[in-house]
XYZ file of C-alpha atoms in Angstrom:
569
model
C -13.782 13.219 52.730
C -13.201 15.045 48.946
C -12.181 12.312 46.860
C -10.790 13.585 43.239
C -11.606 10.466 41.511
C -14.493 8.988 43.166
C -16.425 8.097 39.869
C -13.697 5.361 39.775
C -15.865 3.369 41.822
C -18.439 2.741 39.453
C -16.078 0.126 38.189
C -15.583 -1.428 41.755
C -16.559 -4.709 40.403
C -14.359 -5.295 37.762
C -12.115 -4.017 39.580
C -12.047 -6.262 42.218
C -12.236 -9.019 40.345
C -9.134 -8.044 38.433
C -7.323 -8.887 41.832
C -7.993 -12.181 41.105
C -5.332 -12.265 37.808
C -2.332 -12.614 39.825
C -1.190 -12.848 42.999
C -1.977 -10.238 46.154
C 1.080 -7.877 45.072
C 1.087 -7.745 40.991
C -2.767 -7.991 41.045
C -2.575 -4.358 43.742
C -0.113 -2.714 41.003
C -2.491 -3.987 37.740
C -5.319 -2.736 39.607
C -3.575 0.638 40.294
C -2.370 0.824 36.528
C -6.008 -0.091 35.384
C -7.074 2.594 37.251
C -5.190 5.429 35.821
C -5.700 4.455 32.342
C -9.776 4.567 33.319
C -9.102 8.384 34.411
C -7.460 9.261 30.784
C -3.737 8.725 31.669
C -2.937 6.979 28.143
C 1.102 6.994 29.598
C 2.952 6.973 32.588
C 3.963 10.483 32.306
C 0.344 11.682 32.390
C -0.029 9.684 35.828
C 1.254 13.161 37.741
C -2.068 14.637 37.032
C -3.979 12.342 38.946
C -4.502 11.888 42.786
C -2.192 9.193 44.144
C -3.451 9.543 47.778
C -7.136 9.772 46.385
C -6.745 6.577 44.373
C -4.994 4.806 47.358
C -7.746 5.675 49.407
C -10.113 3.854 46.963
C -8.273 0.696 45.923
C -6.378 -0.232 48.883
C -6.466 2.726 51.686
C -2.754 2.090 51.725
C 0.697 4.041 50.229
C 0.232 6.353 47.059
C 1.772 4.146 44.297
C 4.006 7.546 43.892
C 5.038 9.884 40.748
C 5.757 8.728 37.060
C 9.325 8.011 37.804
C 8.626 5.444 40.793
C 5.238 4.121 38.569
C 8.155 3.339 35.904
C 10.195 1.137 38.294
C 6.394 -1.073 39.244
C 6.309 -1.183 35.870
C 9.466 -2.926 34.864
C 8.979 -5.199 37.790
C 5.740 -6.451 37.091
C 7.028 -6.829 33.436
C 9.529 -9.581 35.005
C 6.877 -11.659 35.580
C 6.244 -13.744 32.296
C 3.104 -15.201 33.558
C 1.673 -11.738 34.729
C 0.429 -10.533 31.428
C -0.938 -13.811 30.349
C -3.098 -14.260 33.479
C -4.365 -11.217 33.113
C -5.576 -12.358 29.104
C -7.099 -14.885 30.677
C -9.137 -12.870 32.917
C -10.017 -10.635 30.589
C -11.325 -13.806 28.500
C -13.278 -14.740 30.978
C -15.141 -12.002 31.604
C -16.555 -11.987 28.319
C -19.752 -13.805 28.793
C -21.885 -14.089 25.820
C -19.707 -13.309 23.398
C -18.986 -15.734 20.136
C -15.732 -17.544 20.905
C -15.352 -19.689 17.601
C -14.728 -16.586 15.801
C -12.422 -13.700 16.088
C -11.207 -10.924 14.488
C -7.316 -10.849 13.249
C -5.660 -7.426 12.044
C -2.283 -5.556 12.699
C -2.422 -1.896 13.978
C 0.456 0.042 12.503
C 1.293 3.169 14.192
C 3.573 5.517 12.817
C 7.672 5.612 14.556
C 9.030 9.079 14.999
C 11.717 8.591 17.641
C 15.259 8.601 16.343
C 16.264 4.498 16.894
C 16.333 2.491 13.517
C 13.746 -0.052 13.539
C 12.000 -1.541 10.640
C 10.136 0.091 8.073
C 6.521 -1.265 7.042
C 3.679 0.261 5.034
C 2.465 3.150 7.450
C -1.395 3.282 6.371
C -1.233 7.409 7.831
C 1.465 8.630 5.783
C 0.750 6.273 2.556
C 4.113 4.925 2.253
C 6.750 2.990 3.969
C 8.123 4.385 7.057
C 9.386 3.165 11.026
C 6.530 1.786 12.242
C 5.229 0.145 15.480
C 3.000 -3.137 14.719
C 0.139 -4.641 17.285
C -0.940 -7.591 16.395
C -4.942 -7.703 17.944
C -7.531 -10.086 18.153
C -10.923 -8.961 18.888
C -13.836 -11.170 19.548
C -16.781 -10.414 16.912
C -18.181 -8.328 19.119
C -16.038 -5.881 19.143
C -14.184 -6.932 22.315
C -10.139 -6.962 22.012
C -9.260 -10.112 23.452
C -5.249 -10.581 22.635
C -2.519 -8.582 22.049
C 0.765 -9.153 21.020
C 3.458 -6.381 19.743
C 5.930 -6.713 17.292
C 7.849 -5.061 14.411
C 8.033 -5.599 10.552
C 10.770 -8.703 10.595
C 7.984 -11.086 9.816
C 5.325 -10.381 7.354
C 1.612 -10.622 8.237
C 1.060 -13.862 6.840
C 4.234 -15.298 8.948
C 3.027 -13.664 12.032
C -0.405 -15.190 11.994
C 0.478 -18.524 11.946
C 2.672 -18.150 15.066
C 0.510 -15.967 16.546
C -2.854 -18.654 16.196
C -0.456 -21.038 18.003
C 0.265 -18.994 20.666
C -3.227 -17.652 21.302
C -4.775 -21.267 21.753
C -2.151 -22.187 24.129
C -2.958 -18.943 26.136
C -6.872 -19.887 26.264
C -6.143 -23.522 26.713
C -8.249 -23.885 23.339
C -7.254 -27.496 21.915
C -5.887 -28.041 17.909
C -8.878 -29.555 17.103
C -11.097 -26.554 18.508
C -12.598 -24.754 15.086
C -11.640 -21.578 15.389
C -12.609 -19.239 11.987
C -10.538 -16.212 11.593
C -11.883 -13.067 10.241
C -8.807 -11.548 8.085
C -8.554 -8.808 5.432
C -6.900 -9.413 2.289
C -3.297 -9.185 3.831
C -3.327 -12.746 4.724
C -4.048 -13.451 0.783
C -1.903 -15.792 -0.716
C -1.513 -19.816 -1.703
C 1.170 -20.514 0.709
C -1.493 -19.572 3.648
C -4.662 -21.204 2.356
C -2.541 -24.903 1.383
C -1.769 -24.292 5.270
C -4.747 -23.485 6.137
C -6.765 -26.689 4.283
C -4.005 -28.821 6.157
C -5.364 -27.317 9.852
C -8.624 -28.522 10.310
C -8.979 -26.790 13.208
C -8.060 -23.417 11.959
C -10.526 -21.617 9.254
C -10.256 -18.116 7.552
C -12.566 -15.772 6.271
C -11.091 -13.030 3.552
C -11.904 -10.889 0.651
C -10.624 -12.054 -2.476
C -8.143 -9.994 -3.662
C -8.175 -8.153 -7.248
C -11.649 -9.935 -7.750
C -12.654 -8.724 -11.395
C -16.240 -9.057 -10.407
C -17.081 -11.996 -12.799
C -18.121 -14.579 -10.422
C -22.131 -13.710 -10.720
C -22.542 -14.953 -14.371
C -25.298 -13.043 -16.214
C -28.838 -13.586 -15.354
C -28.379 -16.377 -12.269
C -30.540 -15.700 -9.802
C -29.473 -15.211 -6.111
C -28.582 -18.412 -4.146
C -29.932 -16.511 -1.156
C -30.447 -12.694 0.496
C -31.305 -11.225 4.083
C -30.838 -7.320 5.101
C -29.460 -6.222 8.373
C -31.003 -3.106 10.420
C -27.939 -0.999 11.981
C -29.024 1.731 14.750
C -27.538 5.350 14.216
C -28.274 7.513 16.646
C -30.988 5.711 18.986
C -32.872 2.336 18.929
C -35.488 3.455 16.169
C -33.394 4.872 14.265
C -32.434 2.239 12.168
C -30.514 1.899 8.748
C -30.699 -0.811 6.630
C -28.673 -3.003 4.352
C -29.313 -5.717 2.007
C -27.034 -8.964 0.785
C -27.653 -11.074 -2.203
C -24.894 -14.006 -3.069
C -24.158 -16.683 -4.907
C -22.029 -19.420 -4.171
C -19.506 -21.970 -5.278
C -16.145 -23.661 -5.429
C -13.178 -21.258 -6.007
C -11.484 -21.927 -9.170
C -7.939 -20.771 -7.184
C -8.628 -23.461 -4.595
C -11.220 -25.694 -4.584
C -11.329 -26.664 -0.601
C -12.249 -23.142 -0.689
C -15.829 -21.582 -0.697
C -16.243 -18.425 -3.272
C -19.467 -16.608 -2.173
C -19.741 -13.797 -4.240
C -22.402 -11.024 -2.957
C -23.803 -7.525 -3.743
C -24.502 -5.416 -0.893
C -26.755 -2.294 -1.041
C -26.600 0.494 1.645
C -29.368 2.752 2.624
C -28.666 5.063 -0.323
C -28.890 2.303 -2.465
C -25.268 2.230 -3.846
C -24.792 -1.335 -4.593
C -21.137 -3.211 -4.453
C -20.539 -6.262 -5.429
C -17.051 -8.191 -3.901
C -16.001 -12.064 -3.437
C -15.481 -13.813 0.084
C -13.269 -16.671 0.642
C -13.851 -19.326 3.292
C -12.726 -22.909 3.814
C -15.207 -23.463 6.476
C -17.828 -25.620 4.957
C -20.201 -25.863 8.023
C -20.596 -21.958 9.096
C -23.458 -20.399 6.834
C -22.863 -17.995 3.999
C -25.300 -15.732 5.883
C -22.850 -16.010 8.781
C -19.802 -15.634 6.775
C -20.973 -12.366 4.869
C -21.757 -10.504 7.893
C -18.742 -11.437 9.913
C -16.651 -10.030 6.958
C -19.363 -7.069 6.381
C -18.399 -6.222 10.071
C -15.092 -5.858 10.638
C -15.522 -2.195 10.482
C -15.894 -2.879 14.697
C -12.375 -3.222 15.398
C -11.075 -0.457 13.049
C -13.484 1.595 14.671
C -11.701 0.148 18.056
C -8.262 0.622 17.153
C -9.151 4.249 17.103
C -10.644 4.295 20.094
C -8.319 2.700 22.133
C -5.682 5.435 20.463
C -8.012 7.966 21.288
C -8.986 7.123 24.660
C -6.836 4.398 26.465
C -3.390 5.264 24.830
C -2.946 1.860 22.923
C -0.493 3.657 20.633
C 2.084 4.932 23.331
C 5.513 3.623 23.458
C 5.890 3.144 27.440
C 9.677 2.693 27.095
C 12.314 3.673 24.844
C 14.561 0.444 25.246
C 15.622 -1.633 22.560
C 17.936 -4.349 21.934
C 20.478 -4.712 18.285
C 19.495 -8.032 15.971
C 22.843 -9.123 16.657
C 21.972 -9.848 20.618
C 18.592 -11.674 19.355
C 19.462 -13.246 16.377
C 19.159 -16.832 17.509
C 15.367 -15.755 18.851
C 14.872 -15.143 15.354
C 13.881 -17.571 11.889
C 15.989 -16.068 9.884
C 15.578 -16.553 5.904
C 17.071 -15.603 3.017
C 16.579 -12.553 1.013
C 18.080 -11.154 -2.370
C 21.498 -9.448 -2.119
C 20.929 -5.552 -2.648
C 24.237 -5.498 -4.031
C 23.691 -8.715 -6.213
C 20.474 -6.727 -7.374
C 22.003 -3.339 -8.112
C 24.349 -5.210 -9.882
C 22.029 -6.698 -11.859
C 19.815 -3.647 -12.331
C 23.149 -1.958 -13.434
C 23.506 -4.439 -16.278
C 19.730 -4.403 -17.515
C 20.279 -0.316 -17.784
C 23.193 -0.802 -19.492
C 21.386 -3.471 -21.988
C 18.748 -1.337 -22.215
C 21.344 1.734 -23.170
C 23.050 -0.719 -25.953
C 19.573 -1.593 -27.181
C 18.977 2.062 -28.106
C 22.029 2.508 -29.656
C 21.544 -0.756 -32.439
C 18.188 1.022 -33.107
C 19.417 3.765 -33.667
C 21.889 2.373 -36.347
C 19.240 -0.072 -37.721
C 17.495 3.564 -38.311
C 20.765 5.348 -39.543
C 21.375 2.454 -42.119
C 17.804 2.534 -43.327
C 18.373 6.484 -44.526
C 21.969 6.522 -45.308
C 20.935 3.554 -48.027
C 17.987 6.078 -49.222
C 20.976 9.271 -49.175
C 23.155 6.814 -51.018
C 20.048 5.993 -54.216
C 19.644 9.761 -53.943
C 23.342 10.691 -54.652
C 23.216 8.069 -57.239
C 20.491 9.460 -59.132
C 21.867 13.356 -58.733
C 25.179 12.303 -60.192
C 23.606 10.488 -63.398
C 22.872 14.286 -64.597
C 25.743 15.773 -66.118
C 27.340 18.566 -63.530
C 26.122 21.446 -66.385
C 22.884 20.043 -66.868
C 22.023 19.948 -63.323
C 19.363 23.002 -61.669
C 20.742 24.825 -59.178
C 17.994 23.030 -56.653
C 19.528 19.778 -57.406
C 23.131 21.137 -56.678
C 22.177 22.644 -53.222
C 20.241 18.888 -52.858
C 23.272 17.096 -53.698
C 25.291 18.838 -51.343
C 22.888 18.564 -48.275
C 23.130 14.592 -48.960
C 26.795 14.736 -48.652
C 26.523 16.947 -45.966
C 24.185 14.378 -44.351
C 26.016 11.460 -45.252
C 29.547 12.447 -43.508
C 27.914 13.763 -40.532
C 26.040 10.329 -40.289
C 29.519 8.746 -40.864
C 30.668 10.558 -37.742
C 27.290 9.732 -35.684
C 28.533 6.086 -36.418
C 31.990 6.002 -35.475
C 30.587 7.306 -31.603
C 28.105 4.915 -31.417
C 30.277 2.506 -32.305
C 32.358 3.541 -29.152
C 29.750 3.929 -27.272
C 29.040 0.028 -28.054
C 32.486 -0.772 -27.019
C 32.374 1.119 -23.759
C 29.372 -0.572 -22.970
C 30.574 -4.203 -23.585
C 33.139 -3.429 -21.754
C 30.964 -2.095 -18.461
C 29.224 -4.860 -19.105
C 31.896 -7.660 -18.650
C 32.684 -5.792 -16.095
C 29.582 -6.108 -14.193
C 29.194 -9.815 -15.105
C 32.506 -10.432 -13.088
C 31.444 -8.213 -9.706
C 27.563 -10.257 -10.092
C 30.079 -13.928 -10.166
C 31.913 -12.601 -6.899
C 28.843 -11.807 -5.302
C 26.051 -13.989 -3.664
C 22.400 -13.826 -4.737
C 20.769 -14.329 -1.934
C 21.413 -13.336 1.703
C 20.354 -13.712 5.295
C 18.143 -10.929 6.243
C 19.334 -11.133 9.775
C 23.097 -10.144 8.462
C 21.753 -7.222 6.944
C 19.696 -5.687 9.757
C 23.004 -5.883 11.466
C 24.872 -4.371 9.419
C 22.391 -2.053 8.864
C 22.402 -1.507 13.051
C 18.718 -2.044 13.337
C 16.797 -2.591 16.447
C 13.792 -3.719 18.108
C 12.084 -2.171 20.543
C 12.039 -4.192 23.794
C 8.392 -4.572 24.458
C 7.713 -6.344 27.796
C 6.895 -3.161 29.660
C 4.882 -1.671 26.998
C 2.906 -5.245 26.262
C 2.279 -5.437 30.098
C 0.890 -1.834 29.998
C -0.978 -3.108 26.468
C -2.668 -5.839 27.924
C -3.574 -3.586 30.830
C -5.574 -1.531 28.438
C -6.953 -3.451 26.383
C -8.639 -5.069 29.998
C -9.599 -1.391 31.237
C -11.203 -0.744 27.966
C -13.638 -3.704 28.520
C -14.093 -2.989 32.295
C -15.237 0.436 30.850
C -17.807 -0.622 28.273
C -19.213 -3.465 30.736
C -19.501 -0.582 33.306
C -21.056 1.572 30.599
C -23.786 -0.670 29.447
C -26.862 0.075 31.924
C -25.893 3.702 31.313
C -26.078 2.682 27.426
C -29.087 1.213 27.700
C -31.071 3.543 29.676
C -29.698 6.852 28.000
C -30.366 5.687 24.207
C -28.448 8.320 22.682
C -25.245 7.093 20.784
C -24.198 9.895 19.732
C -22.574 11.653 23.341
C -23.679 8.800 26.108
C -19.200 7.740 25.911
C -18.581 11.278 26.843
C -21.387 11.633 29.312
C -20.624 8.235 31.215
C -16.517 8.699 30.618
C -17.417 12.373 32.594
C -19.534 10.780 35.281
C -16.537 7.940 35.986
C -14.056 10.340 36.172
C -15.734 12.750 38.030
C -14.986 13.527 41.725
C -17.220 13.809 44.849
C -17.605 13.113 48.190
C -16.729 10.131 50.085
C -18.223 9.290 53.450
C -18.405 6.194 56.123
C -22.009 6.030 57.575
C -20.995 2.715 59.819
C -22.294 -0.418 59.366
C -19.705 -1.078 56.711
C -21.983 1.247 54.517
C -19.762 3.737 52.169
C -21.819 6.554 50.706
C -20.378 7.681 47.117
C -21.616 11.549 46.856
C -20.905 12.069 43.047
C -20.201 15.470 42.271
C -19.809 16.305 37.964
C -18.081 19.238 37.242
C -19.890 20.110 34.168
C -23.836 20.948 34.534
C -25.675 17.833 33.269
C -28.830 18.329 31.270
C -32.136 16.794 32.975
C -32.208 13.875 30.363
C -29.256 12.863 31.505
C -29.326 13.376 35.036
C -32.063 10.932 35.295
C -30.507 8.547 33.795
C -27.309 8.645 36.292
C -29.649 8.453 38.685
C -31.687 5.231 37.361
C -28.311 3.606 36.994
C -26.245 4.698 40.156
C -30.114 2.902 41.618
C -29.123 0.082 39.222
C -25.919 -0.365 40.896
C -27.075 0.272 44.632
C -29.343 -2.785 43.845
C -26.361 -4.782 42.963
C -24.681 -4.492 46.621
C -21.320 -3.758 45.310
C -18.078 -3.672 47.645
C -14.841 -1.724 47.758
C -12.256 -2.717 45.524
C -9.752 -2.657 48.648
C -11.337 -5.972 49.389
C -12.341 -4.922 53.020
C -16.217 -5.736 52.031
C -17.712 -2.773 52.801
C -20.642 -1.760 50.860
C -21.026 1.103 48.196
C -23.942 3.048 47.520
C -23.835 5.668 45.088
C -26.135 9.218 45.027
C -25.630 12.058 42.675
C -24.643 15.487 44.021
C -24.089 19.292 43.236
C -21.155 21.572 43.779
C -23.694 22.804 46.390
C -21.900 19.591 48.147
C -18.222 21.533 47.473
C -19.810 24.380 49.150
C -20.468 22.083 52.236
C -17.266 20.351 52.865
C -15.471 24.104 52.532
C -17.520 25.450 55.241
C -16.813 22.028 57.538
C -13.287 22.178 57.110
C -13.221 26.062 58.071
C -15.536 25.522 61.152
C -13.023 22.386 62.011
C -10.274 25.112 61.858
């Protein structure tokens, strides 16, 4: 039988297993959803281009899940389920083996809000200024691995967020308090209020950049407290880049439970930076602390590949709710008044208007006193004996000294006027309250949030197909040794269609059948790993355990099953 998406099945495993994150209904649906973001559907929308019927036939043999509109309706039921999404964190936990879990990666995605609902403005890092935006809060593990999600908007700044969010991701992972868990962070979580919390958690650490470091920390001529270099691959194993750290080390003058290590780092060109790392964990080497900051360039490299290639950025649903129907979800705090601040602002312009004006009187005294000597002096010389220039200077002065008389009288007014605007704004600022709570304004302002459940389950989803992809991908990976195309080849062999075929003995045979013409190099190495994988004994995700064994065909294959079907009339 043609099967559009047969390629699917080189996940079979993982997918599978993924049955195994809730129970027998949710876990057929997550499954189902997994499986179209795998084949490129980044939203529900996109779903209509795929083969229902096709993937029905592969994960359960049963009913097509059905267009975008029913998929929608799955969707918000699943998202019900408050344990769902969580269980299916967990899973995706698990199935990280070998990766470092007692340190992780912390950073909010921002993504740019162009619908027309008013929800919070934050600093959009596209445009370069403050705009809607849409906030992800993600944890990766240091390999690269995104690990936990969870979405939010710009009530809370980043520093607020984390500390809830640590919380909430130990009691996901059943990790205890005292667990030592260091956080990588950039410099948004900077501040004095965070670290003080941070020294009184001994079970949480951080790892940041100092921020505005002045690069005095290395005093003049003392020698390196240690070095090592790091070799980064390019393009293939050999071809190897390398960098080299130098640091010294000591107490932080801003906090001394805090470690200052303070390195230069030289890149293959031999441009040479030097920038200050914070830590409070005294136990975890500097070596280990300098490359775990050095590498966070992983999950910004993720967040746009998730974007680009499992729709992490897509709304899912346009619901929201007002701040008035979640305000006691909310810790509200106090804020400055804008109107107590205009106010204020108001007054300081008017000061500052005021200020000019005495200045410029201070000024006008200075040279009407020098007009005045003048005068003086002219009028000493008898009115015959005077030169004609001295007349014509004489009368300038006078000139001068009524139109400065006049200058006077309106800023003397002008004084007035402002005294006056000024009383005035001293009584409004009295009436008025400094401080307000933020939650009052959003309502007034008729802000909203986004209600998230549907898009988090959908999130969480993702991020789990993204690492069923790359464990799928790694024999492929390994065998191909070409990083600059072997995501596009692989992501073109898994979605690729082919020919699907029971042989008996519970023995499926997966004919794969690319649509674009595959150079030798790389046929050979689909074929070393679809052997790889044949080795492995791997079952159909439907859970009926029949076997899978995978070959690699040519459209010669199409050619085949068009002549069958006409011959079977």
């Amino acid at each position: 039988q043609w099967c559009s998406h047969l390629g699917l099945l080189l996940l079979c495993e993982a997918l599978a297993a993924l049955g195994s994150a809730g129970p027998e209904g949710e876990a057929a649906a997550v499954c189902h959803f997994a499986s179209e973001v795998l084949l490129g559907a980044a939203n529900l929308e996109q779903t209509k281009l795929l083969s229902q019927s096709d993937l029905a036939l592969l994960l359960s043999g049963g009913t097509p899940a059905g267009g975008p509109v029913k998929q929608r309706q799955i969707l918000a039921e699943l998202a019900i389920d408050p344990e769902l999404a969580p269980n299916i964190l967990r899973w995706n936990y698990a199935q990280l083996e070998g990766d470092q879990m007692d340190a992780f990666y912390y950073d909010p995605h921002t993504k740019h809000y162009t619908g027309g609902q008013n929800i919070l403005k934050g600093w959009c890092a596209t445009l370069r200024w403050a705009a809607p935006i849409m906030i992800g809060d993600f944890v990766h593990t240091t390999s690269g691995s995104p690990i936990y999600l969870e979405n939010c908007d710009n009530f809370d700044d980043m520093r607020a967020r984390f500390k809830g969010l640590e919380a909430r991701f130990r009691r996901c992972f059943s990790l205890p308090n005292e667990k030592h868990l260091t956080w990588v962070i950039d410099r948004g979580i900077y501040g004095a209020e965070v670290f003080e919390w941070i020294v009184g958690n001994p079970g949480i650490h951080i790892v940041t950049w100092e921020k505005d470091y002045k690069k005095d920390g290395w005093k003049k001529d003392r020698p390196a407290d240690g070095s090592f270099t790091v070799e980064r691959t390019r393009n293939n194993r050999s071809d190897l880049k390398t960098y080299r750290f130098e640091w010294v080390e000591q107490k932080w003058p801003g906090n001394q439970e805090f470690r200052q290590i303070v390195v230069r780092a030289t890149n293959p060109q031999d441009n040479t930076i030097e920038v200050s790392i914070l830590a409070d964990d005294t136990v975890r080497s500097a070596k280990d602390i300098i490359w775990l900051m050095f590498d966070r360039w992983i999950q910004e490299n993720d967040f746009k590949y998730m974007d680009s290639h499992f729709g992490i950025n897509q709304i899912t649903s346009y619901m929201s709710t007002t701040y008035a129907e979640i305000r006691d979800e909310l810790d509200d705090r106090m804020m400055k008044n804008a109107e107590y601040t205009a106010l204020a602002n108001n007054r300081l312009d008017r000061k500052k208007k005021a200020g000019d004006l005495l200045f410029q009187e201070r000024e006008s005294e200075k040279k009407e006193s020098l007009r005045r000597q003048e005068i003086v002096n002219l009028e000493s010389v008898p009115a015959e004996q005077r030169t004609t220039e001295q007349k014509i200077k004489l009368g300038q002065l006078k000139g001068a000294q009524r139109s400065a008389q006049l200058h006077k009288s309106k800023r003397v007014a002008k004084l007035s006027e402002i005294d006056k605007q000024i009383e005035a704004l001293d009584q409004k600022a009295a009436a008025t309250e400094k401080e307000i709570s933020r939650v009052d304004v959003l309502i007034e302002q008729g802000a909203v949030r986004l209600l998230g459940e549907r898009k988090y389950l959908l999130d969480v989803i993702k991020i789990a197909s993204r690492n069923m992809f790359y464990r799928a991908f790694e024999p492929f990976k390994e065998f191909y040794d070409n990083y600059r195309d072997d995501h596009v080849w692989f992501r073109h062999i898994h979605r690729s269609p082919g020919v699907i075929e029971a042989v008996g003995g519970d023995l499926i045979k997966c004919l794969i059948i690319p649509t674009a013409d595959l150079p030798k190099p790389v046929r050979e190495v689909v074929k070393k790993t679809f052997a790889l994988l044949n080795g492995n004994r791997l079952e159909m995700p439907d859970m009926s355990g029949r076997r899978i064994e995978f070959a690699l065909g040519a459209k010669s294959a199409i050619e085949s099953v068009i002549l069958a079907e006409q011959f079977m009339g």
